[in-house]
Tab-separated table of C-alpha atoms and ligand atoms in Angstrom:
chain	number	residue	atom	x	y	z
A	1	UNK	CA	-18.707	-41.556	19.857
A	2	UNK	CA	-18.154	-37.832	19.498
A	3	UNK	CA	-19.530	-36.421	16.261
A	4	UNK	CA	-17.627	-33.480	14.847
A	5	UNK	CA	-19.949	-30.849	13.447
A	6	UNK	CA	-18.284	-28.681	10.877
A	7	UNK	CA	-18.012	-25.109	11.979
A	8	UNK	CA	-19.204	-22.414	9.606
A	9	UNK	CA	-15.563	-21.487	9.060
A	10	UNK	CA	-14.722	-25.054	8.006
A	11	UNK	CA	-17.750	-25.189	5.717
A	12	UNK	CA	-16.836	-21.996	3.852
A	13	UNK	CA	-13.141	-22.900	3.670
A	14	UNK	CA	-14.028	-26.293	2.170
A	15	UNK	CA	-16.143	-24.539	-0.443
A	16	UNK	CA	-13.324	-22.088	-1.046
A	17	UNK	CA	-10.887	-24.931	-1.653
A	18	UNK	CA	-13.350	-26.491	-4.097
A	19	UNK	CA	-14.076	-23.420	-6.188
A	20	UNK	CA	-11.412	-20.720	-5.788
A	21	UNK	CA	-8.070	-20.707	-7.643
A	22	UNK	CA	-5.307	-21.827	-5.284
A	23	UNK	CA	-3.044	-19.027	-6.560
A	24	UNK	CA	-5.016	-16.624	-4.367
A	25	UNK	CA	-3.261	-17.012	-1.019
A	26	UNK	CA	-5.555	-18.778	1.490
A	27	UNK	CA	-6.901	-16.795	4.445
A	28	UNK	CA	-8.232	-18.844	7.332
A	29	UNK	CA	-10.580	-16.319	8.930
A	30	UNK	CA	-14.068	-16.284	7.401
A	31	UNK	CA	-15.439	-12.820	8.016
A	32	UNK	CA	-19.025	-12.056	8.988
A	33	UNK	CA	-18.769	-8.417	10.060
A	34	UNK	CA	-16.227	-5.666	10.729
A	35	UNK	CA	-16.267	-2.373	12.603
A	36	UNK	CA	-13.419	-0.055	13.604
A	37	UNK	CA	-10.451	-2.243	14.493
A	38	UNK	CA	-12.578	-5.403	14.909
A	39	UNK	CA	-13.555	-8.319	12.736
A	40	UNK	CA	-16.067	-11.004	13.729
A	41	UNK	CA	-15.939	-14.358	12.004
A	42	UNK	CA	-18.850	-16.554	10.935
A	43	UNK	CA	-18.535	-18.582	14.153
A	44	UNK	CA	-18.796	-15.506	16.365
A	45	UNK	CA	-15.079	-15.154	17.189
A	46	UNK	CA	-13.808	-11.630	17.495
A	47	UNK	CA	-10.412	-10.413	16.242
A	48	UNK	CA	-8.476	-7.187	16.441
A	49	UNK	CA	-7.567	-6.304	12.867
A	50	UNK	CA	-4.052	-4.975	12.275
A	51	UNK	CA	-4.206	-5.804	8.555
A	52	UNK	CA	-7.152	-3.720	7.327
A	53	UNK	CA	-7.420	-5.788	4.154
A	54	UNK	CA	-3.734	-4.883	3.554
A	55	UNK	CA	-3.735	-1.219	4.398
A	56	UNK	CA	-7.189	-0.299	3.081
A	57	UNK	CA	-8.753	0.682	6.390
A	58	UNK	CA	-6.609	3.530	7.704
A	59	UNK	CA	-9.850	5.072	8.941
A	60	UNK	CA	-11.043	1.764	10.442
A	61	UNK	CA	-13.806	-0.503	9.177
A	62	UNK	CA	-17.154	1.163	8.561
A	63	UNK	CA	-16.333	4.808	9.257
A	64	UNK	CA	-19.874	6.276	9.638
A	65	UNK	CA	-19.271	9.162	7.179
A	66	UNK	CA	-18.033	6.697	4.552
A	67	UNK	CA	-20.906	4.267	5.054
A	68	UNK	CA	-23.461	7.114	4.900
A	69	UNK	CA	-21.916	8.527	1.701
A	70	UNK	CA	-22.031	5.099	0.046
A	71	UNK	CA	-25.663	4.541	1.118
A	72	UNK	CA	-26.638	7.903	-0.395
A	73	UNK	CA	-24.833	7.100	-3.624
A	74	UNK	CA	-26.459	3.655	-3.907
A	75	UNK	CA	-29.861	5.310	-4.103
A	76	UNK	CA	-28.822	7.679	-6.910
A	77	UNK	CA	-26.892	5.520	-9.400
A	78	UNK	CA	-24.247	2.794	-9.239
A	79	UNK	CA	-22.392	3.237	-12.485
A	80	UNK	CA	-22.092	5.602	-15.428
A	81	UNK	CA	-18.544	5.240	-16.777
A	82	UNK	CA	-16.946	8.641	-16.412
A	83	UNK	CA	-16.196	8.698	-20.154
A	84	UNK	CA	-19.918	8.456	-20.911
A	85	UNK	CA	-21.635	10.444	-18.171
A	86	UNK	CA	-19.834	12.980	-15.962
A	87	UNK	CA	-20.693	12.667	-12.267
A	88	UNK	CA	-19.693	14.994	-9.499
A	89	UNK	CA	-18.206	12.570	-6.942
A	90	UNK	CA	-15.339	11.823	-9.392
A	91	UNK	CA	-14.690	15.554	-9.837
A	92	UNK	CA	-14.861	16.084	-6.067
A	93	UNK	CA	-12.229	13.393	-5.410
A	94	UNK	CA	-9.930	15.020	-7.996
A	95	UNK	CA	-10.524	18.441	-6.450
A	96	UNK	CA	-9.495	17.115	-3.038
A	97	UNK	CA	-6.484	15.295	-4.508
A	98	UNK	CA	-5.448	18.621	-6.117
A	99	UNK	CA	-5.888	20.547	-2.875
A	100	UNK	CA	-3.927	17.940	-0.931
A	101	UNK	CA	-1.296	17.252	-3.590
A	102	UNK	CA	2.369	17.391	-2.545
A	103	UNK	CA	3.455	17.453	-6.213
A	104	UNK	CA	5.405	20.080	-8.148
A	105	UNK	CA	4.073	22.449	-10.727
A	106	UNK	CA	0.967	24.479	-9.852
A	107	UNK	CA	-2.455	23.379	-11.070
A	108	UNK	CA	-3.007	19.699	-10.353
A	109	UNK	CA	-5.026	17.107	-12.287
A	110	UNK	CA	-5.899	13.503	-11.479
A	111	UNK	CA	-7.129	10.369	-13.195
A	112	UNK	CA	-8.979	7.737	-11.154
A	113	UNK	CA	-8.714	3.988	-11.727
A	114	UNK	CA	-9.575	0.740	-9.942
A	115	UNK	CA	-6.391	-0.552	-8.343
A	116	UNK	CA	-2.935	0.458	-7.232
A	117	UNK	CA	-1.337	-1.513	-10.050
A	118	UNK	CA	-3.534	0.198	-12.615
A	119	UNK	CA	-2.600	3.563	-11.140
A	120	UNK	CA	1.136	2.784	-11.301
A	121	UNK	CA	0.672	1.696	-14.943
A	122	UNK	CA	-1.056	4.986	-15.666
A	123	UNK	CA	1.667	6.985	-13.933
A	124	UNK	CA	4.225	5.313	-16.225
A	125	UNK	CA	2.034	5.967	-19.285
A	126	UNK	CA	1.752	9.641	-18.324
A	127	UNK	CA	5.490	9.950	-17.625
A	128	UNK	CA	6.394	8.331	-20.965
A	129	UNK	CA	3.967	10.526	-22.829
A	130	UNK	CA	5.094	13.709	-21.060
A	131	UNK	CA	8.817	13.047	-21.569
A	132	UNK	CA	8.796	11.065	-24.815
A	133	UNK	CA	11.175	8.605	-23.105
A	134	UNK	CA	10.759	4.842	-22.588
A	135	UNK	CA	12.803	3.768	-19.528
A	136	UNK	CA	11.656	3.360	-15.923
A	137	UNK	CA	13.891	3.078	-12.863
A	138	UNK	CA	12.758	1.176	-9.770
A	139	UNK	CA	14.374	-0.099	-6.569
A	140	UNK	CA	15.131	-3.276	-4.675
A	141	UNK	CA	12.334	-4.269	-2.286
A	142	UNK	CA	9.768	-2.484	-4.445
A	143	UNK	CA	6.209	-3.675	-4.768
A	144	UNK	CA	4.108	-1.948	-7.396
A	145	UNK	CA	1.487	-4.569	-8.279
A	146	UNK	CA	0.750	-7.754	-10.172
A	147	UNK	CA	0.012	-6.674	-13.763
A	148	UNK	CA	2.660	-7.286	-16.436
A	149	UNK	CA	4.312	-3.881	-16.095
A	150	UNK	CA	3.969	-3.605	-12.324
A	151	UNK	CA	5.112	-7.167	-11.570
A	152	UNK	CA	8.161	-6.389	-13.708
A	153	UNK	CA	8.712	-3.332	-11.519
A	154	UNK	CA	8.216	-5.431	-8.371
A	155	UNK	CA	11.297	-6.825	-6.660
A	156	UNK	CA	10.332	-10.269	-5.352
A	157	UNK	CA	10.448	-13.414	-7.483
A	158	UNK	CA	8.336	-15.794	-5.378
A	159	UNK	CA	5.375	-15.475	-5.494
A	160	UNK	CA	5.025	-12.405	-7.702
A	161	UNK	CA	7.165	-13.196	-10.762
A	162	UNK	CA	8.085	-16.881	-10.865
A	163	UNK	CA	6.566	-18.528	-13.919
A	164	UNK	CA	4.985	-15.330	-15.216
A	165	UNK	CA	7.588	-14.041	-17.707
A	166	UNK	CA	8.466	-12.696	-20.195
A	167	UNK	CA	8.474	-9.344	-18.475
A	168	UNK	CA	8.024	-5.791	-19.726
A	169	UNK	CA	11.072	-4.119	-21.299
A	170	UNK	CA	12.908	-0.959	-20.230
A	171	UNK	CA	12.686	-1.471	-16.461
A	172	UNK	CA	15.970	-0.859	-14.581
A	173	UNK	CA	16.596	-1.517	-10.905
A	174	UNK	CA	19.009	-0.252	-8.259
A	175	UNK	CA	19.343	-0.928	-4.512
A	176	UNK	CA	17.303	1.472	-2.380
A	177	UNK	CA	18.421	2.702	1.040
A	178	UNK	CA	17.948	0.099	3.782
A	179	UNK	CA	19.985	1.421	6.725
A	180	UNK	CA	19.262	-1.622	8.917
A	181	UNK	CA	20.925	-3.795	6.261
A	182	UNK	CA	23.826	-1.429	5.693
A	183	UNK	CA	22.676	0.382	2.552
A	184	UNK	CA	22.626	4.136	3.060
A	185	UNK	CA	21.549	7.013	0.844
A	186	UNK	CA	25.098	7.501	-0.530
A	187	UNK	CA	25.364	3.902	-1.644
A	188	UNK	CA	21.970	3.886	-3.276
A	189	UNK	CA	22.636	7.135	-5.143
A	190	UNK	CA	26.048	5.831	-6.240
A	191	UNK	CA	24.295	2.752	-7.647
A	192	UNK	CA	21.945	5.018	-9.553
A	193	UNK	CA	24.858	7.022	-10.997
A	194	UNK	CA	26.489	3.732	-11.980
A	195	UNK	CA	23.265	2.580	-13.658
A	196	UNK	CA	23.291	5.767	-15.724
A	197	UNK	CA	26.872	5.056	-16.808
A	198	UNK	CA	26.642	1.315	-17.286
A	199	UNK	CA	23.126	0.383	-18.317
A	200	UNK	CA	20.818	3.161	-19.362
A	201	UNK	CA	21.233	6.663	-20.717
A	202	UNK	CA	19.448	8.952	-18.236
A	203	UNK	CA	18.224	10.984	-21.211
A	204	UNK	CA	16.011	7.998	-22.088
A	205	UNK	CA	14.528	7.602	-18.590
A	206	UNK	CA	10.925	8.788	-18.304
A	207	UNK	CA	10.495	8.281	-14.588
A	208	UNK	CA	11.795	6.816	-11.409
A	209	UNK	CA	9.133	5.127	-9.289
A	210	UNK	CA	9.627	4.795	-5.537
A	211	UNK	CA	7.434	3.971	-2.544
A	212	UNK	CA	8.008	6.596	0.130
A	213	UNK	CA	7.844	3.803	2.701
A	214	UNK	CA	8.404	0.492	0.941
A	215	UNK	CA	5.434	-1.645	1.949
A	216	UNK	CA	5.456	-5.292	0.847
A	217	UNK	CA	9.255	-5.059	0.752
A	218	UNK	CA	9.457	-4.655	4.528
A	219	UNK	CA	8.089	-1.264	5.655
A	220	UNK	CA	11.348	0.475	4.855
A	221	UNK	CA	11.057	4.269	5.167
A	222	UNK	CA	13.107	6.243	2.639
A	223	UNK	CA	15.452	8.659	4.445
A	224	UNK	CA	14.475	12.329	3.928
A	225	UNK	CA	17.968	13.243	2.635
A	226	UNK	CA	17.679	10.459	0.072
A	227	UNK	CA	14.389	11.757	-1.264
A	228	UNK	CA	15.695	15.304	-1.621
A	229	UNK	CA	18.927	14.202	-3.327
A	230	UNK	CA	16.978	11.856	-5.570
A	231	UNK	CA	14.600	14.680	-6.447
A	232	UNK	CA	17.550	16.882	-7.478
A	233	UNK	CA	19.098	14.102	-9.547
A	234	UNK	CA	15.799	13.510	-11.355
A	235	UNK	CA	15.473	17.219	-12.003
A	236	UNK	CA	19.004	17.402	-13.405
A	237	UNK	CA	18.233	14.668	-15.954
A	238	UNK	CA	14.643	15.656	-16.756
A	239	UNK	CA	13.379	12.439	-15.153
A	240	UNK	CA	9.976	12.496	-13.429
A	241	UNK	CA	9.911	11.353	-9.808
A	242	UNK	CA	6.810	9.235	-9.169
A	243	UNK	CA	5.926	8.649	-5.507
A	244	UNK	CA	4.005	5.397	-5.107
A	245	UNK	CA	1.942	6.148	-2.000
A	246	UNK	CA	-0.570	3.351	-2.488
A	247	UNK	CA	0.305	1.878	0.920
A	248	UNK	CA	2.035	4.770	2.695
A	249	UNK	CA	-0.529	7.430	1.774
A	250	UNK	CA	-4.027	8.466	2.839
A	251	UNK	CA	-2.956	9.208	6.387
A	252	UNK	CA	-1.062	5.966	7.080
A	253	UNK	CA	1.955	7.781	8.534
A	254	UNK	CA	0.137	10.834	9.928
A	255	UNK	CA	0.138	13.463	7.159
A	256	UNK	CA	-2.040	12.654	4.157
A	257	UNK	CA	1.048	11.617	2.151
A	258	UNK	CA	4.204	10.123	3.694
A	259	UNK	CA	6.382	12.193	1.348
A	260	UNK	CA	5.245	15.296	3.285
A	261	UNK	CA	7.555	14.222	6.142
A	262	UNK	CA	10.520	14.970	3.847
A	263	UNK	CA	9.251	18.207	2.278
A	264	UNK	CA	10.203	16.824	-1.150
A	265	UNK	CA	7.779	17.398	-4.033
A	266	UNK	CA	7.319	14.470	-6.430
A	267	UNK	CA	6.181	15.023	-10.030
A	268	UNK	CA	3.442	12.407	-9.860
A	269	UNK	CA	1.733	10.816	-6.895
A	270	UNK	CA	0.067	7.417	-6.995
A	271	UNK	CA	-2.656	6.741	-4.412
A	272	UNK	CA	-4.872	3.724	-3.717
A	273	UNK	CA	-5.840	1.258	-0.985
A	274	UNK	CA	-7.400	3.334	1.842
A	275	UNK	CA	-8.426	6.041	-0.640
A	276	UNK	CA	-11.743	4.311	-1.316
A	277	UNK	CA	-12.349	3.509	2.374
A	278	UNK	CA	-12.713	-0.181	1.437
A	279	UNK	CA	-14.033	0.258	-2.104
A	280	UNK	CA	-11.707	-0.098	-5.088
A	281	UNK	CA	-10.199	3.233	-6.053
A	282	UNK	CA	-6.745	4.500	-6.992
A	283	UNK	CA	-5.423	7.608	-8.649
A	284	UNK	CA	-2.565	9.438	-10.298
A	285	UNK	CA	-2.109	13.122	-9.466
A	286	UNK	CA	0.335	15.651	-10.860
A	287	UNK	CA	0.836	18.998	-12.516
A	288	UNK	CA	-1.498	19.807	-15.405
A	289	UNK	CA	1.404	20.208	-17.829
A	290	UNK	CA	2.529	16.644	-17.038
A	291	UNK	CA	-0.805	14.815	-16.699
A	292	UNK	CA	-2.386	16.616	-19.649
A	293	UNK	CA	0.450	15.586	-21.937
A	294	UNK	CA	-1.838	12.605	-22.601
A	295	UNK	CA	-4.472	13.540	-25.168
A	296	UNK	CA	-8.213	12.838	-24.643
A	297	UNK	CA	-8.947	9.108	-24.782
A	298	UNK	CA	-5.455	8.091	-23.660
A	299	UNK	CA	-6.511	7.507	-20.060
A	300	UNK	CA	-9.627	5.923	-18.582
A	301	UNK	CA	-11.438	2.609	-18.219
A	302	UNK	CA	-14.943	1.231	-17.762
A	303	UNK	CA	-15.104	1.262	-13.978
A	304	UNK	CA	-12.266	3.679	-13.087
A	305	UNK	CA	-13.424	6.082	-10.397
A	306	UNK	CA	-16.815	4.450	-10.055
A	307	UNK	CA	-19.426	6.542	-8.219
A	308	UNK	CA	-19.589	4.426	-5.037
A	309	UNK	CA	-15.819	4.459	-4.566
A	310	UNK	CA	-15.696	8.201	-5.236
A	311	UNK	CA	-18.486	8.937	-2.756
A	312	UNK	CA	-16.527	6.973	-0.149
A	313	UNK	CA	-13.239	8.675	-1.070
A	314	UNK	CA	-14.646	12.174	-0.599
A	315	UNK	CA	-15.502	11.233	2.997
A	316	UNK	CA	-12.133	9.489	3.510
A	317	UNK	CA	-10.097	12.443	2.229
A	318	UNK	CA	-12.068	14.910	4.354
A	319	UNK	CA	-11.342	12.710	7.353
A	320	UNK	CA	-7.632	12.136	6.817
A	321	UNK	CA	-7.046	15.813	6.036
A	322	UNK	CA	-8.641	16.878	9.334
A	323	UNK	CA	-6.646	18.118	12.306
A	324	UNK	CA	-8.278	15.570	14.586
A	325	UNK	CA	-7.122	12.687	12.375
A	326	UNK	CA	-3.554	13.986	12.366
A	327	UNK	CA	-3.605	14.356	16.144
A	328	UNK	CA	-4.897	10.799	16.514
A	329	UNK	CA	-2.251	9.426	14.139
A	330	UNK	CA	0.503	11.249	15.990
A	331	UNK	CA	-0.766	9.958	19.336
A	332	UNK	CA	-0.823	6.435	17.935
A	333	UNK	CA	2.698	6.928	16.629
A	334	UNK	CA	3.798	7.674	20.203
A	335	UNK	CA	2.026	4.608	21.541
A	336	UNK	CA	3.879	2.302	19.174
A	337	UNK	CA	7.191	3.655	20.409
A	338	UNK	CA	7.591	6.662	18.189
A	339	UNK	CA	7.847	4.779	14.937
A	340	UNK	CA	4.565	6.153	13.671
A	341	UNK	CA	1.444	4.272	12.738
A	342	UNK	CA	3.195	2.523	9.805
A	343	UNK	CA	5.080	0.266	12.150
A	344	UNK	CA	6.991	-2.919	11.411
A	345	UNK	CA	9.131	-5.293	13.399
A	346	UNK	CA	11.937	-6.954	11.468
A	347	UNK	CA	12.652	-10.340	13.046
A	348	UNK	CA	16.180	-11.732	12.817
A	349	UNK	CA	17.867	-14.903	14.108
A	350	UNK	CA	20.419	-12.813	15.982
A	351	UNK	CA	21.303	-9.132	16.068
A	352	UNK	CA	24.793	-9.654	14.659
A	353	UNK	CA	24.188	-11.887	11.649
A	354	UNK	CA	20.737	-10.304	11.076
A	355	UNK	CA	19.724	-13.502	9.314
A	356	UNK	CA	16.029	-13.079	8.486
A	357	UNK	CA	13.774	-15.094	10.824
A	358	UNK	CA	10.882	-15.881	8.461
A	359	UNK	CA	9.751	-18.970	10.396
A	360	UNK	CA	9.573	-16.947	13.608
A	361	UNK	CA	7.394	-14.369	11.892
A	362	UNK	CA	5.052	-17.102	10.628
A	363	UNK	CA	4.821	-18.565	14.136
A	364	UNK	CA	4.081	-15.150	15.629
A	365	UNK	CA	1.328	-14.543	13.078
A	366	UNK	CA	-0.211	-17.928	13.863
A	367	UNK	CA	0.050	-17.330	17.635
A	368	UNK	CA	-1.584	-13.926	17.140
A	369	UNK	CA	-4.448	-15.405	15.157
A	370	UNK	CA	-5.090	-17.997	17.861
A	371	UNK	CA	-5.187	-15.192	20.418
A	372	UNK	CA	-7.481	-13.047	18.283
A	373	UNK	CA	-5.288	-10.692	16.272
A	374	UNK	CA	-5.008	-10.447	12.485
A	375	UNK	CA	-1.443	-9.633	11.513
A	376	UNK	CA	0.536	-9.692	8.241
A	377	UNK	CA	4.153	-10.240	7.354
A	378	UNK	CA	6.157	-8.567	4.593
A	379	UNK	CA	9.741	-8.325	3.367
A	380	UNK	CA	11.749	-10.358	0.880
A	381	UNK	CA	12.074	-13.158	3.452
A	382	UNK	CA	8.656	-12.732	5.062
A	383	UNK	CA	10.416	-11.902	8.337
A	384	UNK	CA	8.885	-8.474	8.937
A	385	UNK	CA	5.666	-8.131	10.930
A	386	UNK	CA	3.713	-5.136	9.717
A	387	UNK	CA	1.298	-3.410	11.983
A	388	UNK	CA	-1.387	-1.586	10.029
A	389	UNK	CA	-3.285	-0.246	13.020
A	390	UNK	CA	-6.522	1.451	11.993
A	391	UNK	CA	-5.920	5.054	12.995
A	392	UNK	CA	-9.542	5.719	13.877
A	393	UNK	CA	-10.557	2.905	16.196
A	394	UNK	CA	-11.330	2.292	19.838
A	395	UNK	CA	-8.238	2.804	21.913
A	396	UNK	CA	-9.055	-0.302	23.950
A	397	UNK	CA	-9.086	-2.450	20.786
A	398	UNK	CA	-5.725	-1.069	19.716
A	399	UNK	CA	-4.287	-1.678	23.197
A	400	UNK	CA	-5.627	-5.223	23.131
A	401	UNK	CA	-4.057	-5.778	19.698
A	402	UNK	CA	-0.684	-4.447	20.811
A	403	UNK	CA	-0.788	-6.637	23.938
A	404	UNK	CA	-1.568	-9.727	21.831
A	405	UNK	CA	1.242	-8.800	19.452
A	406	UNK	CA	3.698	-8.737	22.330
A	407	UNK	CA	2.441	-12.045	23.795
A	408	UNK	CA	2.588	-13.682	20.372
A	409	UNK	CA	6.167	-12.600	19.839
A	410	UNK	CA	7.129	-13.984	23.232
A	411	UNK	CA	5.328	-17.258	22.494
A	412	UNK	CA	6.926	-17.611	19.052
A	413	UNK	CA	10.381	-16.780	20.392
A	414	UNK	CA	10.110	-19.263	23.275
A	415	UNK	CA	8.907	-21.961	20.849
A	416	UNK	CA	11.836	-21.255	18.572
A	417	UNK	CA	14.399	-21.233	21.363
B	1	PLP	C1	3.113	0.478	-2.825
B	1	PLP	C2	2.109	-0.311	-3.607
B	1	PLP	N1	1.916	-0.040	-4.893
B	1	PLP	C3	1.013	-0.711	-5.629
B	1	PLP	C4	0.263	-1.731	-5.080
B	1	PLP	C5	-0.710	-2.471	-5.929
B	1	PLP	O1	-2.008	-2.156	-5.543
B	1	PLP	P1	-3.241	-3.089	-5.937
B	1	PLP	O2	-3.087	-4.371	-5.183
B	1	PLP	O3	-4.447	-2.296	-5.551
B	1	PLP	O4	-3.156	-3.296	-7.417
B	1	PLP	C6	0.431	-2.055	-3.725
B	1	PLP	C7	-0.339	-3.155	-3.113
B	1	PLP	O5	-0.003	-3.696	-2.091
B	1	PLP	C8	1.371	-1.325	-2.973
B	1	PLP	O6	1.592	-1.604	-1.673
């Protein structure tokens, strides 16, 4: 009789099921090691990684400069709390964020925190304080995080909002441009004008928060004309334009910030994910007269901008601001058919009805995993495959990943037919 020995993967997943809250979505790969675009699991299987821990590895796993910076920092000190002991890595990250800032208004300041959601919360706090206004405008297909304020700002009920109300007040939503689904810049701006007539006085709006490329919502890039017209509208009403670049920033689309493609200057920029090169770090950057509207003590936190994350971020920002990184990102953008390295494939049942094909996407992700590729979906219906290729990784790994992606799509489509 054959005896089934549990694999290491099965052992850890059983333990996971026994001890970890089921609300944290289950992942079936148990990781032992990662480098560049590759992950190895605890049973020795190798995968190409097109997820990067959801967009946190734009520079690939284990970039040597990042790993070396973290090792150095470990030997000096692990924690101080920046409100208790000043340390230079925090200042150096803020200096780089100032030098690289696409925002309006001269001298730039930043605050560093632990997560994208915390950074979005802080951007709203700063905007409210700077304008003395309460309201916040957000868009359909937005994802800004899972805290009370940011889940309110997020535009997807299951799994992010269902059962978690009551929600934060003074959040207003309009459709954002989604040309593939027939919503253009004109329509979205008309909806915003209508909102200002029907629902909220623009004179009470502190800020409008928008992802430059909507991430969880389906990798929807905001048209450049939309961003410039939106910027003018905000300016007209004294509303601050906050660019949430947690997923689209830090080199994901080529330039350090995706908003640079449009030439539009936001008032505040929110960064996160890849900023810490794999360690938790996020930030809010903007003009001194906006950010410093908050008096001393109004911003901060125990671990915000911790020394290890900052040491890593200095190396990450130097890398993504380099000419060689930009050239690599642009070359990668060509390889994935000109759509840039923030690529997504929206799967539909047929090109006329455009009915979202969520099941097909799930099958493709499963087929990819079996073939050795880690892939994620996104979008309101989970029907968009997002390809977060690490920009600095072996070309052969990326080619292998793209080949598996294609095979998996073919397999899923033939299964569905
Ligand atoms: C655009 C955007 N904003 C905010 C967040 C929240 O970041 P975090 O999960 O670090 O809180 C995310 C996370 O996916 C994001 O994509």
